[in-house]
Each structure stands twice: as structure tokens, then as C-alpha cells.
PDB file of C-alpha atoms in Angstrom:
ATOM      1  CA  MET A 341       0.000   0.000   0.000  1.00 67.00           C
ATOM      2  CA  THR A 342       1.294   3.465  -0.898  1.00 88.00           C
ATOM      3  CA  THR A 343       1.959   5.866   1.961  1.00 95.00           C
ATOM      4  CA  LYS A 344      -0.345   8.904   1.957  1.00 97.00           C
ATOM      5  CA  ILE A 345       1.000  12.408   2.465  1.00 98.00           C
ATOM      6  CA  LEU A 346      -0.959  15.638   2.728  1.00 98.00           C
ATOM      7  CA  VAL A 347       0.663  18.850   1.500  1.00 98.00           C
ATOM      8  CA  ALA A 348      -1.032  21.905   3.048  1.00 97.00           C
ATOM      9  CA  ASP A 349       0.175  25.260   1.734  1.00 96.00           C
ATOM     10  CA  ASP A 350      -1.603  28.327   0.360  1.00 95.00           C
ATOM     11  CA  GLU A 351       1.228  29.238  -2.039  1.00 93.00           C
ATOM     12  CA  PRO A 352       0.401  27.581  -5.418  1.00 95.00           C
ATOM     13  CA  ASN A 353       4.030  27.265  -6.592  1.00 93.00           C
ATOM     14  CA  ILE A 354       5.112  25.556  -3.375  1.00 92.00           C
ATOM     15  CA  LEU A 355       2.050  23.303  -3.405  1.00 94.00           C
ATOM     16  CA  ILE A 356       2.726  22.156  -6.975  1.00 95.00           C
ATOM     17  CA  SER A 357       6.458  21.666  -6.313  1.00 94.00           C
ATOM     18  CA  LEU A 358       5.912  19.642  -3.143  1.00 96.00           C
ATOM     19  CA  GLU A 359       3.154  17.575  -4.731  1.00 97.00           C
ATOM     20  CA  TYR A 360       5.461  16.708  -7.637  1.00 97.00           C
ATOM     21  CA  LEU A 361       8.424  15.985  -5.350  1.00 96.00           C
ATOM     22  CA  MET A 362       6.466  13.663  -3.059  1.00 97.00           C
ATOM     23  CA  LYS A 363       4.790  11.837  -5.980  1.00 97.00           C
ATOM     24  CA  ARG A 364       8.220  11.347  -7.540  1.00 97.00           C
ATOM     25  CA  GLU A 365       9.282   9.681  -4.287  1.00 96.00           C
ATOM     26  CA  GLY A 366       6.379   7.241  -4.625  1.00 96.00           C
ATOM     27  CA  TYR A 367       3.901   8.694  -2.128  1.00 97.00           C
ATOM     28  CA  GLU A 368       0.166   9.132  -2.665  1.00 97.00           C
ATOM     29  CA  VAL A 369      -0.233  12.898  -2.356  1.00 98.00           C
ATOM     30  CA  HIS A 370      -3.281  14.942  -1.376  1.00 98.00           C
ATOM     31  CA  VAL A 371      -3.285  18.739  -1.251  1.00 98.00           C
ATOM     32  CA  ALA A 372      -4.999  21.423   0.813  1.00 98.00           C
ATOM     33  CA  ARG A 373      -4.855  25.163   0.156  1.00 97.00           C
ATOM     34  CA  ASP A 374      -5.836  26.428   3.606  1.00 97.00           C
ATOM     35  CA  GLY A 375      -6.068  25.275   7.202  1.00 97.00           C
ATOM     36  CA  LEU A 376      -9.757  24.327   7.099  1.00 97.00           C
ATOM     37  CA  GLN A 377      -9.259  22.242   3.963  1.00 97.00           C
ATOM     38  CA  ALA A 378      -6.210  20.622   5.606  1.00 97.00           C
ATOM     39  CA  LEU A 379      -8.298  19.456   8.579  1.00 97.00           C
ATOM     40  CA  GLU A 380     -11.003  18.148   6.249  1.00 97.00           C
ATOM     41  CA  MET A 381      -8.412  16.210   4.198  1.00 97.00           C
ATOM     42  CA  LEU A 382      -6.715  14.877   7.330  1.00 97.00           C
ATOM     43  CA  ARG A 383     -10.004  13.458   8.580  1.00 96.00           C
ATOM     44  CA  ARG A 384     -11.021  12.044   5.205  1.00 97.00           C
ATOM     45  CA  GLU A 385      -7.719  10.661   3.879  1.00 96.00           C
ATOM     46  CA  ARG A 386      -5.873   9.813   7.130  1.00 96.00           C
ATOM     47  CA  PRO A 387      -2.375  10.448   5.727  1.00 97.00           C
ATOM     48  CA  ALA A 388       0.697   9.134   7.518  1.00 96.00           C
ATOM     49  CA  LEU A 389       2.317  12.576   7.330  1.00 97.00           C
ATOM     50  CA  VAL A 390       1.360  16.187   6.635  1.00 98.00           C
ATOM     51  CA  LEU A 391       3.689  18.859   5.266  1.00 97.00           C
ATOM     52  CA  LEU A 392       2.078  21.822   6.959  1.00 95.00           C
ATOM     53  CA  ASP A 393       2.654  25.499   6.184  1.00 93.00           C
ATOM     54  CA  VAL A 394       2.291  27.796   9.198  1.00 91.00           C
ATOM     55  CA  MET A 395       0.826  30.893   7.544  1.00 91.00           C
ATOM     56  CA  MET A 396      -2.416  29.850   5.816  1.00 93.00           C
ATOM     57  CA  PRO A 397      -5.914  31.333   5.595  1.00 94.00           C
ATOM     58  CA  GLY A 398      -8.795  29.785   7.533  1.00 94.00           C
ATOM     59  CA  LYS A 399      -6.642  28.242  10.246  1.00 95.00           C
ATOM     60  CA  SER A 400      -2.907  28.587  10.725  1.00 94.00           C
ATOM     61  CA  GLY A 401      -0.645  25.566  10.623  1.00 93.00           C
ATOM     62  CA  PHE A 402      -0.226  25.948  14.389  1.00 92.00           C
ATOM     63  CA  GLU A 403      -4.010  25.691  14.848  1.00 94.00           C
ATOM     64  CA  VAL A 404      -4.245  22.712  12.475  1.00 96.00           C
ATOM     65  CA  CYS A 405      -1.457  20.930  14.342  1.00 95.00           C
ATOM     66  CA  GLN A 406      -3.085  21.597  17.707  1.00 93.00           C
ATOM     67  CA  GLU A 407      -6.464  20.269  16.498  1.00 94.00           C
ATOM     68  CA  LEU A 408      -4.834  17.241  14.921  1.00 94.00           C
ATOM     69  CA  ARG A 409      -3.036  16.382  18.177  1.00 93.00           C
ATOM     70  CA  GLY A 410      -6.323  16.781  20.090  1.00 93.00           C
ATOM     71  CA  ASP A 411      -8.144  14.322  17.801  1.00 94.00           C
ATOM     72  CA  GLU A 412      -7.598  10.746  18.938  1.00 93.00           C
ATOM     73  CA  ALA A 413      -8.116   9.369  15.418  1.00 93.00           C
ATOM     74  CA  LEU A 414      -5.449  11.667  13.930  1.00 93.00           C
ATOM     75  CA  ARG A 415      -2.983  11.875  16.795  1.00 89.00           C
ATOM     76  CA  GLY A 416      -0.527   9.436  15.156  1.00 91.00           C
ATOM     77  CA  THR A 417      -0.193  11.546  12.009  1.00 95.00           C
ATOM     78  CA  ARG A 418       3.323  12.890  11.668  1.00 96.00           C
ATOM     79  CA  VAL A 419       3.588  16.651  11.208  1.00 96.00           C
ATOM     80  CA  LEU A 420       6.424  18.389   9.415  1.00 96.00           C
ATOM     81  CA  MET A 421       5.927  22.138   9.596  1.00 93.00           C
ATOM     82  CA  LEU A 422       7.241  23.998   6.567  1.00 87.00           C
ATOM     83  CA  THR A 423       7.464  27.733   6.921  1.00 80.00           C
ATOM     84  CA  ALA A 424       9.307  30.958   6.288  1.00 79.00           C
ATOM     85  CA  LYS A 425       8.920  31.715  10.024  1.00 69.00           C
ATOM     86  CA  GLY A 426      12.273  30.458  11.250  1.00 67.00           C
ATOM     87  CA  ARG A 427      12.869  32.377  14.474  1.00 73.00           C
ATOM     88  CA  ASP A 428      13.609  30.251  17.540  1.00 76.00           C
ATOM     89  CA  THR A 429      10.283  31.272  19.075  1.00 79.00           C
ATOM     90  CA  ASP A 430       8.395  30.099  15.963  1.00 75.00           C
ATOM     91  CA  VAL A 431      10.187  26.746  15.977  1.00 76.00           C
ATOM     92  CA  ALA A 432       9.528  26.346  19.710  1.00 78.00           C
ATOM     93  CA  LYS A 433       5.838  27.151  19.212  1.00 81.00           C
ATOM     94  CA  GLY A 434       5.545  24.625  16.372  1.00 81.00           C
ATOM     95  CA  MET A 435       7.168  21.906  18.439  1.00 83.00           C
ATOM     96  CA  ALA A 436       5.025  22.808  21.462  1.00 85.00           C
ATOM     97  CA  MET A 437       1.888  22.471  19.305  1.00 86.00           C
ATOM     98  CA  GLY A 438       2.941  18.920  18.500  1.00 89.00           C
ATOM     99  CA  ALA A 439       4.992  19.120  15.296  1.00 92.00           C
ATOM    100  CA  ASP A 440       7.425  16.252  14.784  1.00 94.00           C
ATOM    101  CA  ALA A 441       9.803  18.392  12.728  1.00 92.00           C
ATOM    102  CA  TYR A 442      10.165  21.998  11.567  1.00 90.00           C
ATOM    103  CA  VAL A 443      11.786  23.010   8.269  1.00 89.00           C
ATOM    104  CA  THR A 444      12.255  26.623   7.217  1.00 85.00           C
ATOM    105  CA  LYS A 445      11.816  27.964   3.685  1.00 82.00           C
ATOM    106  CA  PRO A 446      13.767  28.063   1.488  1.00 85.00           C
ATOM    107  CA  PHE A 447      14.738  24.420   1.932  1.00 87.00           C
ATOM    108  CA  SER A 448      16.756  21.803   0.094  1.00 90.00           C
ATOM    109  CA  THR A 449      14.448  19.307  -1.629  1.00 92.00           C
ATOM    110  CA  SER A 450      16.870  16.450  -0.965  1.00 93.00           C
ATOM    111  CA  GLU A 451      16.992  17.319   2.747  1.00 92.00           C
ATOM    112  CA  LEU A 452      13.195  17.554   2.845  1.00 94.00           C
ATOM    113  CA  VAL A 453      12.853  14.122   1.243  1.00 95.00           C
ATOM    114  CA  GLU A 454      15.265  12.702   3.837  1.00 95.00           C
ATOM    115  CA  ARG A 455      13.298  14.305   6.706  1.00 95.00           C
ATOM    116  CA  VAL A 456      10.047  12.854   5.338  1.00 96.00           C
ATOM    117  CA  ARG A 457      11.590   9.362   5.057  1.00 95.00           C
ATOM    118  CA  ALA A 458      13.005   9.571   8.578  1.00 95.00           C
ATOM    119  CA  LEU A 459       9.674  10.707  10.053  1.00 95.00           C
ATOM    120  CA  LEU A 460       7.779   7.928   8.294  1.00 95.00           C
ATOM    121  CA  GLN A 461      10.207   5.332   9.635  1.00 92.00           C
ATOM    122  CA  ALA A 462      10.060   6.644  13.202  1.00 81.00           C
ATOM    123  CA  PRO A 463       7.836   4.868  15.736  1.00 74.00           C
ATOM    124  CA  ALA A 464       4.268   6.180  15.839  1.00 65.00           C
ATOM    125  CA  ARG A 465       3.487   8.981  18.280  1.00 61.00           C
ATOM    126  CA  GLN A 466       1.782   7.785  21.443  1.00 54.00           C
ATOM    127  CA  ALA A 467      -1.401   9.327  22.811  1.00 48.00           C
TER     128      ALA A 467
END
């Protein structure tokens, strides 16, 4: 069975690039263009991992992550926050909200692919 990944970003160029990159790596990719759509897709598709932008309309990536971690059915989903907000306080907030990893834009696609692989191989998050 192919591993599902959700890419949630409101920037069309980033969304298309990440979708292509993850499909090229063999993942089944779903996309969301805002925080509300991301939550809807998370509940419907149950991906193993979400690449989650912080600054999105509807709900921020922080809010999506917090809701995801509060939902027993989604709690095991791995979260890799992808954002231009790279200050220490932003990273700390993302990790406090339950992110498994935090990558700042711009990023190396090869490093991102490695982070995704590592997260998917890590033991599932416990409740």
C-alpha cells in the first residue's frame, strides 16, 4: 500500500512543487490550500504525514497541528511544519503544538525528502 502524504500550503508554486516531489518519491499525495481544507483532508484521507505550512488562511498551521493532536483518530499523524517563520520562538511554538519536525523555507528538496523518510520510519506517536 502506498503511503499517503498531505501537502497543506496556500502558495500555489510551493504546493505544486511539493506535490510533484512527493509523488516522484512514490507517495500518494493529497493537497490542501488552507487550514480548514487541511483538517477536512486529514479526517477524510488519514495520511501518515502532513507537510504543513504555518501561515495559511482559515486556520494557521499551528491551529491545524493543535487540532490534529487533540483528535484521537489523527494523533498518530506525523507533522512536518514547513514555513518561512524560522525564528527560535516560531520553531519552539511549532514543536510545542505537537509538530514532529520543523523546516524553514527556502529548503533543500533532498533534505526535505530525507526528513520525510526519517519521520515515516520513526515509531508512531503515542497518545
